[in-house]
mmCIF file of C-alpha atoms and ligand atoms in Angstrom:
data_model
loop_
_atom_site.group_PDB
_atom_site.id
_atom_site.type_symbol
_atom_site.label_atom_id
_atom_site.label_comp_id
_atom_site.label_asym_id
_atom_site.label_seq_id
_atom_site.Cartn_x
_atom_site.Cartn_y
_atom_site.Cartn_z
ATOM 1 C CA MET K 63 62.641 41.935 -11.261
ATOM 2 C CA GLU K 64 64.953 41.506 -14.349
ATOM 3 C CA LEU K 65 65.418 44.821 -16.139
ATOM 4 C CA GLY K 66 65.012 43.356 -19.643
ATOM 5 C CA GLN K 67 67.107 44.855 -22.394
ATOM 6 C CA GLY K 68 64.020 45.451 -24.488
ATOM 7 C CA SER K 69 62.325 47.457 -21.851
ATOM 8 C CA ILE K 70 62.370 51.349 -22.612
ATOM 9 C CA ALA K 71 61.042 52.137 -19.247
ATOM 10 C CA ASN K 72 63.968 50.281 -17.349
ATOM 11 C CA ASN K 73 66.749 51.740 -19.481
ATOM 12 C CA LEU K 74 68.268 53.875 -16.852
ATOM 13 C CA SER K 75 72.009 52.995 -17.611
ATOM 14 C CA GLY K 76 72.216 53.092 -21.384
ATOM 15 C CA ARG K 77 74.883 50.952 -23.086
ATOM 16 C CA PHE K 78 74.312 48.081 -25.561
ATOM 17 C CA GLU K 79 72.163 50.587 -27.502
ATOM 18 C CA VAL K 80 71.906 48.599 -30.712
ATOM 19 C CA TYR K 81 70.992 45.285 -28.864
ATOM 20 C CA ARG K 82 68.405 47.221 -26.888
ATOM 21 C CA ALA K 83 66.897 48.658 -29.886
ATOM 22 C CA THR K 84 66.621 45.198 -31.538
ATOM 23 C CA LYS K 85 64.797 43.684 -28.349
ATOM 24 C CA SER K 86 62.441 46.828 -28.130
ATOM 25 C CA ALA K 87 61.607 46.424 -31.836
ATOM 26 C CA LEU K 88 60.673 42.785 -31.180
ATOM 27 C CA ASN K 89 58.478 43.930 -28.388
ATOM 28 C CA GLN K 90 56.740 46.488 -30.505
ATOM 29 C CA LEU K 91 56.236 43.906 -33.340
ATOM 30 C CA MET K 92 54.563 41.620 -30.724
ATOM 31 C CA ARG K 93 52.434 44.390 -29.276
ATOM 32 C CA SER K 94 51.196 45.156 -32.860
ATOM 33 C CA ASP K 95 50.438 41.552 -33.653
ATOM 34 C CA ALA K 96 48.497 41.143 -30.415
ATOM 35 C CA ALA K 97 46.637 44.341 -31.056
ATOM 36 C CA ARG K 98 45.684 43.177 -34.539
ATOM 37 C CA HIS K 99 44.433 39.889 -33.155
ATOM 38 C CA GLN K 100 42.498 41.010 -29.991
ATOM 39 C CA GLY K 101 40.280 38.279 -28.892
ATOM 40 C CA ASP K 102 42.866 35.533 -29.682
ATOM 41 C CA GLN K 103 42.888 33.061 -26.853
ATOM 42 C CA ARG K 104 46.597 32.101 -27.142
ATOM 43 C CA ALA K 105 49.099 33.133 -24.512
ATOM 44 C CA LEU K 106 51.717 35.180 -26.053
ATOM 45 C CA LEU K 107 55.021 35.703 -24.044
ATOM 46 C CA LEU K 108 57.997 38.057 -24.259
ATOM 47 C CA MET K 109 60.479 36.914 -21.724
ATOM 48 C CA ALA K 110 63.613 38.489 -19.870
ATOM 49 C CA PRO K 111 65.655 35.626 -18.719
ATOM 50 C CA GLY K 112 68.367 37.631 -16.892
ATOM 51 C CA TRP K 113 72.028 37.861 -18.036
ATOM 52 C CA VAL K 114 72.961 34.322 -18.740
ATOM 53 C CA LYS K 115 76.356 32.531 -19.481
ATOM 54 C CA THR K 116 75.784 31.584 -23.174
ATOM 55 C CA ASP K 117 78.098 32.338 -26.106
ATOM 56 C CA LEU K 118 76.133 35.574 -26.421
ATOM 57 C CA GLY K 119 76.029 36.454 -22.652
ATOM 58 C CA GLY K 120 79.750 35.602 -22.238
ATOM 59 C CA PRO K 121 81.549 34.157 -19.184
ATOM 60 C CA GLY K 122 81.018 37.406 -17.058
ATOM 61 C CA ALA K 123 77.178 37.088 -17.095
ATOM 62 C CA THR K 124 75.297 36.789 -13.741
ATOM 63 C CA PHE K 125 73.516 33.518 -14.197
ATOM 64 C CA GLU K 126 74.387 29.872 -15.337
ATOM 65 C CA ILE K 127 71.813 28.419 -17.827
ATOM 66 C CA GLY K 128 70.710 26.146 -15.155
ATOM 67 C CA ASP K 129 69.869 29.347 -12.910
ATOM 68 C CA SER K 130 67.570 30.752 -15.497
ATOM 69 C CA ILE K 131 66.093 28.221 -17.837
ATOM 70 C CA PRO K 132 64.240 26.128 -15.404
ATOM 71 C CA LEU K 133 62.550 29.098 -14.011
ATOM 72 C CA LEU K 134 61.715 30.421 -17.452
ATOM 73 C CA VAL K 135 60.192 26.948 -18.360
ATOM 74 C CA ASP K 136 58.117 27.159 -15.117
ATOM 75 C CA THR K 137 56.927 30.570 -15.896
ATOM 76 C CA VAL K 138 55.879 29.621 -19.592
ATOM 77 C CA ASP K 139 54.071 26.665 -18.011
ATOM 78 C CA ARG K 140 52.114 28.724 -15.508
ATOM 79 C CA GLN K 141 50.871 30.985 -18.419
ATOM 80 C CA ARG K 142 49.112 28.105 -20.099
ATOM 81 C CA GLY K 143 45.615 29.282 -20.962
ATOM 82 C CA ALA K 144 46.177 32.966 -20.075
ATOM 83 C CA ALA K 145 44.958 34.717 -23.205
ATOM 84 C CA GLY K 146 47.027 37.807 -24.332
ATOM 85 C CA LEU K 147 50.383 39.115 -24.525
ATOM 86 C CA GLN K 148 52.665 39.620 -21.446
ATOM 87 C CA TYR K 149 56.305 40.666 -20.993
ATOM 88 C CA LEU K 150 57.655 38.722 -17.946
ATOM 89 C CA ASP K 151 60.900 37.812 -16.376
ATOM 90 C CA ARG K 152 61.927 34.374 -15.340
ATOM 91 C CA HIS K 153 60.056 34.617 -12.011
ATOM 92 C CA GLY K 154 56.827 35.439 -13.853
ATOM 93 C CA GLN K 155 57.019 39.294 -12.771
ATOM 94 C CA THR K 156 55.841 41.661 -15.213
ATOM 95 C CA VAL K 157 58.690 43.760 -16.937
ATOM 96 C CA PRO K 158 57.550 47.408 -17.759
ATOM 97 C CA TRP K 159 57.438 48.164 -21.447
HETATM 98 N N1 LIG S 125 72.288 35.350 -22.703
HETATM 99 C C1 LIG S 125 71.549 36.193 -22.256
HETATM 100 O O1 LIG S 125 72.017 36.940 -21.323
HETATM 101 C C2 LIG S 125 70.354 36.709 -22.946
HETATM 102 C C3 LIG S 125 69.465 37.563 -22.158
HETATM 103 C C4 LIG S 125 68.221 37.886 -22.624
HETATM 104 C C5 LIG S 125 67.908 37.464 -23.953
HETATM 105 N N2 LIG S 125 68.668 36.704 -24.659
HETATM 106 C C6 LIG S 125 68.213 36.311 -25.858
HETATM 107 O O2 LIG S 125 68.149 34.914 -26.012
HETATM 108 C C7 LIG S 125 68.348 34.534 -27.361
HETATM 109 C C8 LIG S 125 69.416 33.386 -27.324
HETATM 110 O O3 LIG S 125 70.484 33.966 -26.939
HETATM 111 P P1 LIG S 125 71.793 33.213 -26.285
HETATM 112 O O4 LIG S 125 72.245 33.792 -25.139
HETATM 113 O O5 LIG S 125 71.179 31.600 -25.978
HETATM 114 O O6 LIG S 125 72.725 33.073 -27.404
HETATM 115 P P2 LIG S 125 73.815 32.003 -27.851
HETATM 116 O O7 LIG S 125 74.202 30.912 -26.881
HETATM 117 O O8 LIG S 125 74.845 32.695 -28.624
HETATM 118 O O9 LIG S 125 72.901 31.145 -29.042
HETATM 119 C C9 LIG S 125 72.472 31.890 -30.191
HETATM 120 C C10 LIG S 125 71.715 30.837 -31.076
HETATM 121 O O10 LIG S 125 71.293 31.685 -32.197
HETATM 122 C C11 LIG S 125 71.679 30.855 -33.304
HETATM 123 N N3 LIG S 125 71.897 31.784 -34.536
HETATM 124 C C12 LIG S 125 72.930 32.815 -34.474
HETATM 125 N N4 LIG S 125 72.825 33.402 -35.716
HETATM 126 C C13 LIG S 125 71.823 32.719 -36.432
HETATM 127 C C14 LIG S 125 71.352 32.926 -37.661
HETATM 128 N N5 LIG S 125 71.874 33.865 -38.519
HETATM 129 N N6 LIG S 125 70.414 31.979 -38.138
HETATM 130 C C15 LIG S 125 70.000 31.127 -37.323
HETATM 131 N N7 LIG S 125 70.491 30.868 -36.060
HETATM 132 C C16 LIG S 125 71.363 31.776 -35.606
HETATM 133 C C17 LIG S 125 72.927 30.021 -32.883
HETATM 134 O O11 LIG S 125 73.160 28.988 -33.731
HETATM 135 P P3 LIG S 125 74.475 28.147 -33.803
HETATM 136 O O12 LIG S 125 74.700 27.682 -32.545
HETATM 137 O O13 LIG S 125 74.313 27.164 -35.070
HETATM 138 O O14 LIG S 125 75.402 29.158 -34.144
HETATM 139 C C18 LIG S 125 72.565 29.846 -31.428
HETATM 140 O O15 LIG S 125 71.902 28.579 -31.329
HETATM 141 C C19 LIG S 125 68.771 35.711 -28.164
HETATM 142 O O16 LIG S 125 67.722 36.292 -28.868
HETATM 143 C C20 LIG S 125 69.352 36.633 -27.077
HETATM 144 O O17 LIG S 125 69.220 37.989 -27.578
HETATM 145 C C21 LIG S 125 69.845 36.299 -24.189
#
């Protein structure tokens, strides 16, 4: 399972504090929005793609874009019609908040 930089529960190593805080804040906003709109039938997804070699991820990242994005897309596709908010990694595994 991907750790997810927005996951407070999975933050066992520290580092990247400001980045982590922005991702946790985004998660909190989504939780609030989902709570305000209980009964909404839309699928809401927060996703942890893994550490990917992009401009942001840098050349030292673990995964190529092609290793992560197709799995992310498949995971999004599988959540079609699943009402409510989930925090998932690229394999569709739940990431602890
Ligand atoms: N890479 C990873 O390992 C990783 C892991 C987990 C989550 N994420 C998240 O995934 C998202 C995309 O990251 P990435 O790795 O794909 O980064 P990236 O390759 O650096 O791409 C960032 C994108 O954001 C756009 N952007 C930056 N500042 C902007 C602004 N002020 N207004 C509008 N657009 C702006 C850039 O546009 P231009 O190309 O026009 O500059 C670019 O398209 C981010 O939220 C990142 O935190 C990334």
